[in-house]
Every structure is written in structure tokens, then in C-alpha cells.
PDB file of C-alpha atoms in Angstrom:
ATOM      1  CA  LEU L 871      12.160   1.058   1.820  1.00 70.00           C
ATOM      2  CA  ALA L 872      12.956   1.663   5.838  1.00 72.00           C
ATOM      3  CA  HIS L 873      13.487   5.554   4.946  1.00 73.00           C
ATOM      4  CA  PHE L 874       9.710   5.920   4.329  1.00 71.00           C
ATOM      5  CA  PHE L 875       8.688   4.328   7.552  1.00 70.00           C
ATOM      6  CA  THR L 876      10.244   6.450  10.180  1.00 69.00           C
ATOM      7  CA  PRO L 877       9.135   6.204  13.869  1.00 68.00           C
ATOM      8  CA  CYS L 878       7.790   9.946  13.808  1.00 71.00           C
ATOM      9  CA  ASN L 879       5.048   8.903  11.034  1.00 76.00           C
ATOM     10  CA  LEU L 880       4.315   5.280  12.187  1.00 77.00           C
ATOM     11  CA  PRO L 881       1.111   5.913  13.547  1.00 83.00           C
ATOM     12  CA  HIS L 882       0.058   7.700  10.448  1.00 79.00           C
ATOM     13  CA  ILE L 883       1.324   4.861   8.228  1.00 78.00           C
ATOM     14  CA  LYS L 884      -0.514   2.145  10.407  1.00 81.00           C
ATOM     15  CA  ASN L 885      -3.839   4.290   9.761  1.00 81.00           C
ATOM     16  CA  MET L 886      -3.226   4.450   6.225  1.00 77.00           C
ATOM     17  CA  LEU L 887      -2.279   0.891   5.775  1.00 79.00           C
ATOM     18  CA  LEU L 888      -5.477  -0.184   7.681  1.00 79.00           C
ATOM     19  CA  SER L 889      -7.585   2.070   5.197  1.00 75.00           C
ATOM     20  CA  GLN L 890      -5.851   0.344   2.379  1.00 75.00           C
ATOM     21  CA  LEU L 891      -6.747  -2.994   3.688  1.00 76.00           C
ATOM     22  CA  GLU L 892     -10.382  -1.861   4.348  1.00 75.00           C
ATOM     23  CA  ILE L 893     -10.799  -0.298   0.983  1.00 71.00           C
ATOM     24  CA  SER L 894      -9.441  -3.638  -0.716  1.00 72.00           C
ATOM     25  CA  LEU L 895     -11.746  -5.729   1.091  1.00 71.00           C
ATOM     26  CA  GLY L 896     -14.746  -3.746  -0.022  1.00 69.00           C
ATOM     27  CA  ALA L 897     -15.221  -0.845   2.541  1.00 63.00           C
ATOM     28  CA  ASP L 898     -16.453   2.617   1.221  1.00 62.00           C
ATOM     29  CA  PHE L 899     -13.576   4.643  -0.537  1.00 60.00           C
ATOM     30  CA  ARG L 900     -13.054   7.505   1.650  1.00 60.00           C
ATOM     31  CA  TYR L 901     -10.036   8.803  -0.469  1.00 62.00           C
ATOM     32  CA  SER L 902      -9.724   9.885  -4.021  1.00 69.00           C
ATOM     33  CA  MET L 903      -7.185   8.923  -6.228  1.00 72.00           C
ATOM     34  CA  GLU L 904      -5.900  12.459  -6.561  1.00 77.00           C
ATOM     35  CA  GLY L 905      -5.668  12.498  -2.993  1.00 78.00           C
ATOM     36  CA  LEU L 906      -3.501   9.328  -3.015  1.00 79.00           C
ATOM     37  CA  GLU L 907      -1.367  10.893  -5.582  1.00 84.00           C
ATOM     38  CA  GLN L 908      -0.930  14.038  -3.609  1.00 86.00           C
ATOM     39  CA  SER L 909      -0.304  12.430  -0.418  1.00 81.00           C
ATOM     40  CA  HIS L 910       2.732  10.300  -1.837  1.00 83.00           C
ATOM     41  CA  LYS L 911       4.134  12.864  -4.458  1.00 88.00           C
ATOM     42  CA  HIS L 912       6.788  14.262  -1.970  1.00 86.00           C
ATOM     43  CA  LEU L 913       7.796  10.840  -1.286  1.00 87.00           C
ATOM     44  CA  GLY L 914       9.467  10.035  -4.764  1.00 91.00           C
ATOM     45  CA  ILE L 915       8.575   6.482  -4.698  1.00 92.00           C
ATOM     46  CA  THR L 916       9.904   4.731  -7.615  1.00 94.00           C
ATOM     47  CA  SER L 917       8.190   1.761  -9.485  1.00 93.00           C
ATOM     48  CA  GLU L 918      10.851  -0.847  -8.297  1.00 94.00           C
ATOM     49  CA  GLN L 919      10.361   0.290  -4.462  1.00 93.00           C
ATOM     50  CA  PHE L 920       6.415   0.151  -5.094  1.00 92.00           C
ATOM     51  CA  SER L 921       6.884  -3.348  -6.241  1.00 94.00           C
ATOM     52  CA  GLU L 922       9.185  -4.154  -3.301  1.00 93.00           C
ATOM     53  CA  TRP L 923       6.577  -3.082  -0.997  1.00 88.00           C
ATOM     54  CA  VAL L 924       4.071  -5.044  -2.524  1.00 92.00           C
ATOM     55  CA  VAL L 925       6.155  -8.234  -2.319  1.00 93.00           C
ATOM     56  CA  LEU L 926       6.700  -7.448   1.427  1.00 89.00           C
ATOM     57  CA  TYR L 927       3.049  -6.785   1.954  1.00 88.00           C
ATOM     58  CA  ARG L 928       1.987 -10.234   0.266  1.00 92.00           C
ATOM     59  CA  GLU L 929       4.587 -11.928   2.290  1.00 93.00           C
ATOM     60  CA  THR L 930       3.168 -10.553   5.450  1.00 89.00           C
ATOM     61  CA  LEU L 931      -0.297 -11.515   4.690  1.00 91.00           C
ATOM     62  CA  ILE L 932       0.758 -14.950   3.709  1.00 95.00           C
ATOM     63  CA  GLU L 933       2.685 -15.068   7.154  1.00 94.00           C
ATOM     64  CA  LYS L 934      -0.584 -14.098   8.743  1.00 91.00           C
ATOM     65  CA  TYR L 935      -2.864 -16.999   7.208  1.00 94.00           C
ATOM     66  CA  VAL L 936      -4.975 -14.717   5.233  1.00 91.00           C
ATOM     67  CA  LEU L 937      -6.547 -16.587   2.405  1.00 94.00           C
ATOM     68  CA  TYR L 938      -5.408 -16.701  -0.932  1.00 95.00           C
ATOM     69  CA  GLU L 939      -8.358 -15.261  -2.554  1.00 92.00           C
ATOM     70  CA  ASP L 940      -8.146 -12.374  -0.461  1.00 89.00           C
ATOM     71  CA  ILE L 941      -4.493 -11.778  -0.675  1.00 91.00           C
ATOM     72  CA  GLU L 942      -5.154 -11.528  -4.534  1.00 92.00           C
ATOM     73  CA  LYS L 943      -7.816  -8.919  -4.036  1.00 87.00           C
ATOM     74  CA  ILE L 944      -5.711  -7.045  -1.484  1.00 87.00           C
ATOM     75  CA  ILE L 945      -2.459  -7.087  -4.099  1.00 91.00           C
ATOM     76  CA  GLY L 946      -4.810  -6.333  -7.021  1.00 90.00           C
ATOM     77  CA  SER L 947      -6.016  -3.160  -5.156  1.00 85.00           C
ATOM     78  CA  LEU L 948      -2.507  -2.265  -4.484  1.00 85.00           C
ATOM     79  CA  ARG L 949      -1.576  -2.556  -8.100  1.00 90.00           C
ATOM     80  CA  ALA L 950      -4.571  -0.489  -9.338  1.00 87.00           C
ATOM     81  CA  SER L 951      -3.179   2.352  -7.228  1.00 86.00           C
ATOM     82  CA  LYS L 952       0.252   2.199  -8.374  1.00 91.00           C
ATOM     83  CA  LYS L 953       0.157   4.821 -11.037  1.00 90.00           C
ATOM     84  CA  PHE L 954      -1.194   7.087  -8.231  1.00 88.00           C
ATOM     85  CA  ILE L 955       1.660   6.397  -5.611  1.00 88.00           C
ATOM     86  CA  ILE L 956       4.552   6.195  -7.894  1.00 92.00           C
ATOM     87  CA  SER L 957       6.557   9.558  -8.835  1.00 88.00           C
ATOM     88  CA  LYS L 958       9.537   8.147 -10.600  1.00 74.00           C
ATOM     89  CA  PRO L 959       9.020   5.238 -12.946  1.00 67.00           C
TER      90      PRO L 959
END
């Protein structure tokens, strides 16, 4: 997954992850699913890569002592967006 997270786009990625977290915890939804799809389309993300990212995200939330209920809500939000993020099954 490292090739998706290059130093040149790290600030952008941090902002997008923060937005994702805000959305999954109930903030207003600022991005459409079509926009989410368009912004990830060129990356060629596979279902396997997406699943690996979800596992890493969950582990990070656990390491940071996020409550289990919140982790499940966040991970549920990520999984709901999967079909808009992957471009290769």
C-alpha cells in the first residue's frame, strides 16, 4: 500500500483521512459518492488492497484507544464506501 502514500501527497491524504473520520462520526457529508469514486479511480485500487487498508486503519484505531463502538462505526463507514473506491475487483 505504500506506493499510494507518497511524501508529495501526504498532506492531501491526511486531510482526506480526517474528513473520512469526521464523516464516519456524524459530521456533515461534504463529498458525494461520485466525487469519491472519481478521486480514487486513477489509483486502480483492488478489493484486496482496500481490505488491507481497512485492517491497518482498524489496528491504528485500536492502538490509539478508540472505543470499540466508535471503531465499528468508522469501519462500517469505510466498508460502505468500498464500491466507490475500488476500481479492480
